[in-house]
Short mmCIF file of C-alpha atoms in Angstrom, two decimals:
data_model
loop_
_atom_site.label_atom_id
_atom_site.label_comp_id
_atom_site.label_asym_id
_atom_site.label_seq_id
_atom_site.Cartn_x
_atom_site.Cartn_y
_atom_site.Cartn_z
CA ALA A 1 -11.59 -7.44 14.02
CA VAL A 2 -14.32 -5.15 13.58
CA TYR A 3 -16.38 -4.34 10.70
CA PRO A 4 -18.82 -1.32 11.24
CA SER A 5 -21.55 -0.91 8.74
CA VAL A 6 -23.00 2.72 8.91
CA PRO A 7 -26.07 2.01 6.51
CA SER A 8 -27.41 -1.00 8.09
CA GLU A 9 -26.24 0.37 11.68
CA THR A 10 -24.31 -2.76 12.39
CA VAL A 11 -20.94 -3.65 13.78
CA LYS A 12 -19.60 -7.10 13.07
CA VAL A 13 -16.87 -8.44 15.52
CA GLU A 14 -14.54 -11.44 15.11
CA HIS A 15 -13.65 -12.33 18.42
CA ASP A 16 -12.70 -15.66 20.61
CA PRO A 17 -15.72 -16.08 22.98
CA LYS A 18 -13.57 -17.94 25.62
CA LEU A 19 -11.65 -14.76 26.03
CA VAL A 20 -14.49 -12.27 25.67
CA SER A 21 -18.10 -12.93 25.33
CA VAL A 22 -20.43 -11.18 23.11
CA GLN A 23 -22.28 -9.65 26.02
CA ASN A 24 -19.07 -8.11 27.17
CA ILE A 25 -18.49 -6.46 23.95
CA CYS A 26 -22.13 -4.82 23.86
CA ASP A 27 -21.39 -3.43 27.57
CA MET A 28 -18.40 -2.03 26.35
CA PHE A 29 -20.04 -0.16 23.48
CA GLN A 30 -22.94 0.79 26.14
CA ASN A 31 -20.04 2.18 28.68
CA TYR A 32 -18.45 4.42 25.80
CA TYR A 33 -21.84 6.04 24.82
CA THR A 34 -23.63 6.69 28.26
CA HIS A 35 -25.26 9.94 27.41
CA GLY A 36 -28.01 8.71 24.99
CA GLU A 37 -26.17 9.35 21.44
CA LEU A 38 -26.66 5.79 20.58
CA PRO A 39 -29.61 3.34 21.37
CA THR A 40 -28.70 0.37 23.62
CA PRO A 41 -26.86 -2.34 21.21
CA GLN A 42 -28.87 -5.45 20.38
CA ILE A 43 -27.22 -8.80 19.63
CA HIS A 44 -28.24 -9.87 16.25
CA ILE A 45 -26.47 -12.93 15.72
CA ASP A 46 -24.22 -14.83 18.45
CA GLY A 47 -21.70 -16.89 16.46
CA ALA A 48 -20.87 -18.99 19.73
CA ASP A 49 -24.59 -20.13 19.87
CA ALA A 50 -24.94 -20.47 15.89
CA ASN A 51 -21.56 -22.36 15.99
CA LEU A 52 -20.17 -19.89 13.48
CA TYR A 53 -16.37 -20.46 14.34
CA LEU A 54 -13.99 -19.16 12.11
CA PRO A 55 -11.14 -21.66 10.51
CA LEU A 56 -7.55 -21.27 12.45
CA GLN A 57 -5.05 -18.80 10.83
CA GLU A 58 -2.98 -22.03 9.87
CA ASP A 59 -5.89 -22.52 7.14
CA TYR A 60 -4.97 -19.30 5.49
CA PRO A 61 -1.27 -19.96 4.36
CA GLU A 62 -1.54 -17.55 1.53
CA ASN A 63 -2.72 -14.67 3.75
CA LYS A 64 0.05 -14.99 6.50
CA VAL A 65 1.74 -11.18 6.80
CA SER A 66 5.05 -11.00 7.44
CA HIS A 67 5.95 -8.72 10.34
CA GLY A 68 9.51 -8.17 9.42
CA GLU A 69 9.28 -5.26 6.92
CA GLU A 70 8.51 -2.59 9.64
CA PRO A 71 11.52 -3.27 11.97
CA SER A 72 13.85 -3.57 9.05
CA LEU A 73 12.79 -0.05 7.69
CA LEU A 74 13.06 1.40 11.41
CA LYS A 75 16.63 0.11 11.62
CA ILE A 76 17.41 1.62 8.29
CA HIS A 77 15.82 4.97 9.82
CA ALA A 78 18.09 4.74 12.86
CA ASN A 79 21.15 4.25 10.61
CA VAL A 80 20.21 7.15 8.61
CA TRP A 81 20.05 9.33 11.74
CA LEU A 82 23.20 8.24 13.10
CA SER A 83 24.99 8.56 9.89
CA GLY A 84 24.01 12.10 9.39
CA ILE A 85 24.86 13.06 12.51
CA PHE A 86 28.61 12.05 12.42
CA TRP A 87 28.32 13.60 8.89
CA VAL A 88 27.69 16.89 9.97
CA LEU A 89 30.05 16.51 12.75
CA SER A 90 32.93 15.32 10.48
CA MET A 91 32.02 18.59 8.18
CA LEU A 92 33.24 20.68 11.09
CA SER A 93 36.90 19.62 10.23
CA PHE A 94 36.90 22.42 7.63
CA ILE A 95 36.75 25.22 10.39
CA ASP A 96 40.56 25.97 11.20
CA GLY A 97 41.99 24.21 14.08
CA MET A 98 39.16 21.44 14.22
CA ASP A 99 40.75 18.97 12.06
CA TRP A 100 40.18 16.15 14.29
CA PHE A 101 36.46 16.31 13.75
CA LYS A 102 37.05 14.35 10.46
CA TYR A 103 37.61 11.36 12.44
CA PHE A 104 33.55 11.54 13.10
CA GLY A 105 33.37 10.60 9.51
CA LEU A 106 34.55 7.10 10.74
CA ALA A 107 31.47 6.70 12.84
CA SER A 108 29.20 7.94 10.00
CA VAL A 109 30.63 5.47 7.38
CA LEU A 110 30.23 2.75 10.21
CA PHE A 111 26.24 3.32 10.62
CA GLY A 112 25.49 4.26 6.89
CA LEU A 113 27.67 1.72 4.91
CA PRO A 114 26.94 -1.77 6.31
CA PRO A 115 23.58 -2.33 4.59
CA ILE A 116 25.04 -0.99 1.36
CA ALA A 117 27.69 -3.40 1.86
CA ILE A 118 25.74 -6.29 2.39
CA LYS A 119 23.48 -5.59 -0.67
CA ALA A 120 26.88 -5.15 -2.57
CA PHE A 121 28.12 -8.52 -1.51
CA ARG A 122 25.15 -10.21 -2.72
CA THR A 123 25.45 -8.30 -6.05
CA LEU A 124 29.13 -9.68 -6.48
CA ARG A 125 27.75 -13.07 -5.45
CA ARG A 126 25.93 -13.19 -8.48
CA TYR A 127 28.64 -11.89 -10.75
CA GLN A 128 27.36 -8.50 -11.42
CA PHE A 129 28.05 -4.86 -10.40
CA ASP A 130 25.64 -2.33 -9.36
CA ALA A 131 25.30 0.96 -7.68
CA ASN A 132 25.59 -0.44 -4.38
CA CYS A 133 29.18 -2.09 -5.35
CA MET A 134 30.17 1.56 -6.71
CA MET A 135 29.30 3.23 -3.31
CA VAL A 136 31.08 0.95 -1.42
CA THR A 137 34.03 1.07 -3.69
CA ALA A 138 33.97 5.20 -3.59
CA ALA A 139 33.68 4.82 0.15
CA LEU A 140 36.33 2.56 0.85
CA GLY A 141 38.53 4.43 -1.45
CA ALA A 142 37.85 7.70 0.33
CA LEU A 143 38.77 5.93 3.45
CA ALA A 144 42.11 4.58 2.33
CA LEU A 145 43.04 8.24 1.20
CA GLY A 146 42.43 9.65 4.90
CA GLU A 147 39.54 11.78 3.40
CA TYR A 148 37.06 10.60 6.19
CA ASP A 149 34.39 13.41 5.68
CA GLU A 150 34.40 12.40 1.93
CA ALA A 151 33.37 8.77 2.78
CA ALA A 152 31.13 9.81 5.17
CA SER A 153 29.07 11.89 2.67
CA VAL A 154 29.19 9.21 0.32
CA ALA A 155 27.86 6.67 2.97
CA PHE A 156 25.36 9.19 4.50
CA LEU A 157 23.61 10.48 1.13
CA PHE A 158 23.35 6.72 -0.08
CA ALA A 159 22.01 5.51 2.87
CA VAL A 160 19.44 8.13 2.70
CA SER A 161 18.77 7.44 -0.93
CA GLU A 162 18.25 3.73 0.12
CA PHE A 163 15.79 4.79 2.82
CA LEU A 164 13.74 6.89 0.38
CA GLU A 165 13.56 3.86 -1.78
CA ALA A 166 12.64 1.46 0.77
CA ARG A 167 9.89 3.95 2.08
CA ALA A 168 8.48 4.27 -1.52
CA THR A 169 8.42 0.35 -1.90
CA MET A 170 6.85 -0.09 1.23
CA LYS A 171 4.12 2.35 0.22
CA ALA A 172 3.57 0.45 -3.12
CA ARG A 173 3.58 -2.88 -1.27
CA LYS A 174 0.84 -1.47 1.04
CA ALA A 175 -1.36 -0.25 -1.65
CA LEU A 176 -1.07 -3.48 -3.22
CA GLU A 177 -1.95 -5.17 0.22
CA GLU A 178 -4.94 -3.07 0.83
CA ILE A 179 -6.39 -4.33 -2.87
CA CYS A 180 -5.48 -7.95 -1.80
CA ALA A 181 -7.68 -7.07 1.51
CA LEU A 182 -10.80 -6.77 -0.71
CA ARG A 183 -10.76 -10.63 -1.01
CA PRO A 184 -12.61 -12.30 1.83
CA ASP A 185 -10.83 -14.51 4.08
CA HIS A 186 -13.72 -16.83 4.72
CA ALA A 187 -17.41 -18.04 3.86
CA ASN A 188 -20.60 -19.31 5.45
CA VAL A 189 -21.39 -22.20 3.48
CA ILE A 190 -25.03 -23.89 3.67
CA HIS A 191 -24.46 -27.60 4.12
CA PRO A 192 -26.21 -29.27 1.14
CA VAL A 193 -27.76 -32.02 3.55
CA THR A 194 -28.17 -30.24 7.38
CA LYS A 195 -28.55 -26.96 6.03
CA GLU A 196 -26.31 -25.90 8.97
CA ILE A 197 -23.79 -22.97 8.14
CA VAL A 198 -20.22 -24.16 8.13
CA VAL A 199 -17.41 -21.59 8.16
CA VAL A 200 -14.69 -22.42 5.49
CA PRO A 201 -11.71 -20.29 3.96
CA ALA A 202 -12.97 -18.88 1.03
CA ASP A 203 -10.44 -20.36 -1.47
CA ARG A 204 -12.22 -23.72 -0.51
CA VAL A 205 -15.79 -22.96 -1.58
CA PRO A 206 -16.64 -25.24 -3.91
CA LEU A 207 -18.48 -24.17 -7.51
CA GLY A 208 -22.27 -24.06 -7.16
CA SER A 209 -22.37 -23.83 -3.19
CA LEU A 210 -24.94 -21.86 -1.34
CA ILE A 211 -23.47 -19.21 0.83
CA SER A 212 -25.08 -17.26 3.53
CA VAL A 213 -24.32 -13.49 3.32
CA ARG A 214 -25.53 -11.61 6.60
CA THR A 215 -25.36 -7.81 6.89
CA GLY A 216 -21.75 -6.61 7.03
CA ASP A 217 -20.59 -9.77 5.20
CA LYS A 218 -18.25 -10.00 2.13
CA ILE A 219 -19.55 -11.97 -0.72
CA ALA A 220 -16.94 -14.61 -1.00
CA ALA A 221 -17.10 -15.24 -4.75
CA ASP A 222 -19.35 -14.27 -7.94
CA GLY A 223 -22.80 -15.77 -8.02
CA LYS A 224 -26.45 -15.32 -8.35
CA VAL A 225 -29.04 -14.35 -5.34
CA VAL A 226 -31.30 -17.24 -4.65
CA GLU A 227 -32.90 -15.99 -1.55
CA GLY A 228 -33.27 -12.50 0.17
CA SER A 229 -33.25 -8.88 -1.22
CA SER A 230 -30.59 -6.31 0.16
CA ALA A 231 -28.47 -3.54 -0.49
CA VAL A 232 -24.73 -4.48 -1.86
CA ASP A 233 -21.83 -1.97 -1.78
CA GLU A 234 -19.84 -2.12 -4.56
CA SER A 235 -17.55 0.67 -4.39
CA SER A 236 -14.38 -1.26 -3.81
CA LEU A 237 -14.94 -2.71 -7.78
CA THR A 238 -16.99 0.02 -9.54
CA GLY A 239 -16.30 3.05 -7.64
CA GLU A 240 -20.05 3.70 -7.54
CA SER A 241 -20.71 4.96 -4.12
CA ARG A 242 -24.53 4.35 -4.17
CA PRO A 243 -25.68 0.90 -2.98
CA VAL A 244 -27.10 -1.07 -5.48
CA PRO A 245 -30.21 -3.38 -4.56
CA LYS A 246 -30.10 -6.96 -5.08
CA ALA A 247 -32.95 -9.31 -5.54
CA VAL A 248 -33.63 -13.07 -6.24
CA GLY A 249 -31.83 -13.89 -9.73
CA ASP A 250 -29.36 -10.80 -9.52
CA THR A 251 -25.98 -11.62 -9.87
CA VAL A 252 -23.34 -10.49 -7.19
CA SER A 253 -19.95 -10.20 -7.42
CA GLY A 254 -16.94 -11.43 -5.01
CA GLY A 255 -15.57 -8.99 -2.59
CA THR A 256 -18.60 -6.58 -2.35
CA ILE A 257 -20.48 -6.32 0.72
CA ASN A 258 -24.04 -6.77 2.13
CA ILE A 259 -24.89 -3.37 3.76
CA GLY A 260 -28.57 -3.97 3.75
CA GLN A 261 -30.92 -5.00 6.78
CA THR A 262 -31.54 -8.78 5.45
CA GLN A 263 -29.54 -11.73 4.89
CA LEU A 264 -28.67 -12.89 1.41
CA VAL A 265 -28.28 -16.73 0.30
CA VAL A 266 -25.89 -16.51 -2.94
CA LYS A 267 -25.21 -19.79 -5.42
CA THR A 268 -21.51 -19.26 -6.31
CA THR A 269 -21.10 -19.16 -10.14
CA THR A 270 -17.38 -19.13 -9.99
CA THR A 271 -14.53 -20.24 -7.21
CA VAL A 272 -12.80 -17.66 -5.37
CA GLU A 273 -9.80 -17.41 -7.74
CA ASP A 274 -12.00 -16.77 -10.59
CA SER A 275 -14.05 -13.83 -8.77
CA ALA A 276 -14.12 -10.23 -9.88
CA VAL A 277 -11.86 -9.10 -6.87
CA SER A 278 -9.36 -11.85 -7.80
CA ARG A 279 -9.21 -11.07 -11.54
CA LEU A 280 -8.50 -7.02 -10.22
CA ILE A 281 -5.75 -8.23 -8.09
CA ARG A 282 -4.34 -10.61 -11.10
CA LEU A 283 -4.78 -7.67 -13.45
CA VAL A 284 -2.68 -5.18 -11.00
CA GLU A 285 0.35 -7.90 -10.35
CA GLU A 286 0.39 -8.51 -14.10
CA ALA A 287 0.52 -4.53 -14.63
CA GLN A 288 3.68 -4.28 -12.52
CA SER A 289 5.45 -6.72 -14.63
CA ASN A 290 4.66 -5.21 -17.89
CA ARG A 291 7.61 -2.93 -18.09
CA SER A 292 7.27 0.64 -20.26
CA PRO A 293 9.94 1.44 -22.74
CA THR A 294 11.45 4.02 -20.39
CA GLU A 295 12.16 1.04 -17.80
CA LYS A 296 13.66 -1.14 -20.61
CA MET A 297 15.90 1.80 -22.13
CA ILE A 298 17.06 2.50 -18.67
CA ASP A 299 18.14 -0.99 -17.57
CA ALA A 300 19.90 -1.54 -21.07
CA PHE A 301 21.56 1.96 -20.72
CA ALA A 302 23.01 0.91 -16.93
CA ARG A 303 24.18 -2.61 -18.01
CA SER A 304 26.67 -1.00 -20.50
CA TYR A 305 27.16 2.51 -18.65
CA THR A 306 28.23 0.82 -15.13
CA PRO A 307 31.10 -1.19 -16.57
CA THR A 308 32.45 1.85 -18.59
CA VAL A 309 32.20 4.16 -15.89
CA MET A 310 34.05 1.55 -13.60
CA THR A 311 36.98 1.00 -16.44
CA MET A 312 37.57 4.48 -16.56
CA ALA A 313 37.45 5.06 -12.82
CA THR A 314 40.10 2.04 -12.54
CA LEU A 315 42.41 3.51 -15.17
CA MET A 316 42.18 6.84 -13.18
CA CYS A 317 43.28 5.34 -9.89
CA THR A 318 45.93 3.14 -10.93
CA ILE A 319 47.88 4.59 -14.13
CA PRO A 320 48.57 8.05 -12.30
CA TRP A 321 50.49 6.06 -9.72
CA LEU A 322 53.44 5.49 -11.99
CA PHE A 323 54.02 9.37 -12.19
CA GLY A 324 54.41 9.99 -8.85
CA ALA A 325 52.68 9.78 -5.26
CA GLU A 326 51.13 13.15 -5.51
CA ILE A 327 49.94 12.90 -8.96
CA GLY A 328 48.55 9.45 -7.95
CA ARG A 329 46.53 10.34 -4.98
CA TYR A 330 44.99 13.38 -7.06
CA TRP A 331 43.85 11.08 -9.87
CA THR A 332 42.78 8.49 -7.53
CA LEU A 333 40.68 11.02 -5.75
CA ASN A 334 39.10 12.31 -8.79
CA GLY A 335 38.67 8.60 -9.87
CA LEU A 336 36.68 7.99 -6.67
CA ILE A 337 34.21 11.28 -7.34
CA ILE A 338 33.79 9.80 -10.88
CA ILE A 339 32.29 6.54 -9.32
CA VAL A 340 30.09 8.75 -7.05
CA ILE A 341 28.90 11.24 -9.26
CA ALA A 342 28.47 9.04 -12.43
CA CYS A 343 26.60 6.30 -10.60
CA PRO A 344 23.12 5.71 -12.25
CA CYS A 345 21.52 4.66 -9.31
CA ALA A 346 18.80 7.63 -9.42
CA LEU A 347 17.85 6.08 -12.78
CA THR A 348 17.64 2.38 -11.89
CA ILE A 349 16.01 2.97 -8.47
CA SER A 350 13.60 5.69 -9.24
CA THR A 351 11.90 4.51 -12.51
CA PRO A 352 10.75 0.77 -11.40
CA VAL A 353 9.49 2.23 -7.83
CA THR A 354 7.64 5.03 -9.44
CA TYR A 355 5.68 2.90 -11.82
CA ALA A 356 5.08 0.34 -8.92
CA ALA A 357 3.85 2.93 -6.54
CA GLY A 358 1.51 4.64 -9.49
CA LEU A 359 -0.06 1.36 -10.41
CA ALA A 360 -0.93 0.38 -6.92
CA ALA A 361 -2.15 3.77 -5.95
CA THR A 362 -4.61 3.93 -9.11
CA ALA A 363 -5.73 0.39 -8.41
CA GLN A 364 -6.11 1.23 -4.80
CA ARG A 365 -8.65 4.00 -5.79
CA GLY A 366 -10.55 1.47 -8.41
CA ILE A 367 -8.56 2.30 -11.97
CA ILE A 368 -6.85 -0.32 -13.56
CA ILE A 369 -3.98 0.52 -15.68
CA LYS A 370 -2.66 -2.49 -17.58
CA GLY A 371 1.07 -1.85 -17.15
CA GLY A 372 3.95 0.98 -17.15
CA SER A 373 3.83 1.36 -20.78
CA LYS A 374 0.26 2.52 -20.48
CA LEU A 375 0.88 4.75 -17.52
CA GLU A 376 3.61 6.61 -19.38
CA ALA A 377 1.31 6.91 -22.13
CA MET A 378 -1.29 8.75 -20.06
CA GLY A 379 1.10 11.41 -19.72
CA SER A 380 0.51 12.74 -23.08
CA VAL A 381 -2.90 12.82 -22.56
CA ASP A 382 -4.85 16.36 -22.54
CA ARG A 383 -8.45 15.56 -22.66
CA ILE A 384 -10.62 12.91 -20.27
CA VAL A 385 -14.32 12.10 -20.46
CA PHE A 386 -15.83 10.78 -17.55
CA ASP A 387 -18.96 8.93 -17.02
CA LYS A 388 -21.39 8.04 -14.24
CA THR A 389 -22.19 8.87 -10.54
CA GLY A 390 -19.11 7.59 -8.57
CA THR A 391 -16.47 8.71 -10.72
CA LEU A 392 -16.80 12.58 -10.22
CA THR A 393 -19.50 12.79 -7.97
CA LYS A 394 -20.36 10.63 -4.75
CA GLY A 395 -24.29 10.40 -5.55
CA SER A 396 -25.12 12.21 -2.20
CA PHE A 397 -27.37 15.17 -2.78
CA SER A 398 -27.75 17.93 -0.52
CA VAL A 399 -29.47 21.33 -0.47
CA THR A 400 -26.26 23.69 -0.54
CA HIS A 401 -28.54 27.17 -0.94
CA LEU A 402 -32.18 28.09 -0.79
CA GLU A 403 -33.49 31.60 -1.55
CA ALA A 404 -36.75 33.06 -1.43
CA THR A 405 -37.22 35.30 -4.75
CA SER A 406 -40.87 35.85 -4.03
CA ASP A 407 -43.17 37.64 -1.38
CA SER A 408 -45.84 34.93 -1.80
CA LYS A 409 -43.99 32.27 -0.07
CA THR A 410 -41.69 32.59 3.02
CA ARG A 411 -38.29 30.79 3.23
CA GLN A 412 -40.20 28.49 6.06
CA GLU A 413 -43.21 27.79 3.92
CA MET A 414 -40.93 26.86 1.13
CA LEU A 415 -38.91 24.45 3.47
CA GLU A 416 -42.35 23.11 4.31
CA LEU A 417 -43.67 22.33 0.94
CA LEU A 418 -40.26 20.54 -0.05
CA ALA A 419 -40.55 18.25 2.78
CA LEU A 420 -43.93 17.25 1.96
CA MET A 421 -42.82 16.51 -1.53
CA GLN A 422 -39.63 14.53 -0.18
CA GLU A 423 -41.67 12.36 2.29
CA ARG A 424 -43.31 10.23 -0.31
CA SER A 425 -40.92 10.36 -3.20
CA SER A 426 -38.24 7.46 -4.12
CA HIS A 427 -36.49 9.62 -6.43
CA PRO A 428 -32.49 10.04 -5.89
CA LEU A 429 -33.05 13.84 -5.66
CA SER A 430 -35.67 13.53 -2.64
#
């Protein structure tokens, strides 16, 4: 892992010294910049010499990442493409003399329906009936009637909706994972007796411990600076882009980064689980479980609406057969159409995914909205008052235009005077 810090002009690299030495890493940087773009890299701290060994991945059971999501999404994506290709081919059956193209609809159903059927089976095992069950019923009914192109349409279009749902859900999950990544994995704890630095998982740092925060390190937990002075990047929590100077006696928040030139020694005043960044993560998780009135209304509507639709469709598919095969076939096809067009999947799927994506996306930008109900209420807001640098601006000042309006000073002389004023000034505008 590589953690560059532009303000301090340092790069923190986590590596296995048995596989690649720190000198090899420096040589690699030097090889990339051979024309004087950057100064020769210097080794500030060699973790191998200082015995700064990171804990094993097994020490972070809560931080293990599942790698099964992306292949699953790619598999759905392939199914959608194949189902769509065969669906288009099946639609050519409407051209005179090409009736046999309707059999491509079977292949479309074969690729598009299995993921939906698996979800429907799991739902039925819970003695429930949802949109997946309705789509499987409609597709199988169309196949039974020999309407292969209609079955392909149902399978492909619903497979597309499943793919879009999975894609939106993954984006919401990724945004939440990026928020969780703010929490540091480990901390450099100063041993109270030997004064040696011991690298431990952040969640095992006791209250009142002294931790060393070098340049580029994340502060593991909230605490108070007891040694050193430096600049801390708090933008991940406050949105303030300007570094905040910290000295002895100042408080610091977990998840912020030391981007100054010197090391800080911090005495922890909270555990990692009670730090500011952990509270931020909990707020996001609680917000996603805080359901809005619209979500509750949609769920209540779907619970009564779905059985009603299925009852009507069942009656349409069964009773007309008593009056003859042709009438029965006609009304059965209409019943299956009712199942498809009356399916509430668009409401039941889109509503929670939209709220989850919105809450995670805003939290990723440093804005905490306490639940779907509050997010929904923001739709009626017509005036917003912003405060402080970092919300609308970045705190980075620059001269965008300079025009000399008098003949007494030239443009070059004005720039020289401004440079003289700026040289010894500590004001942000300088």
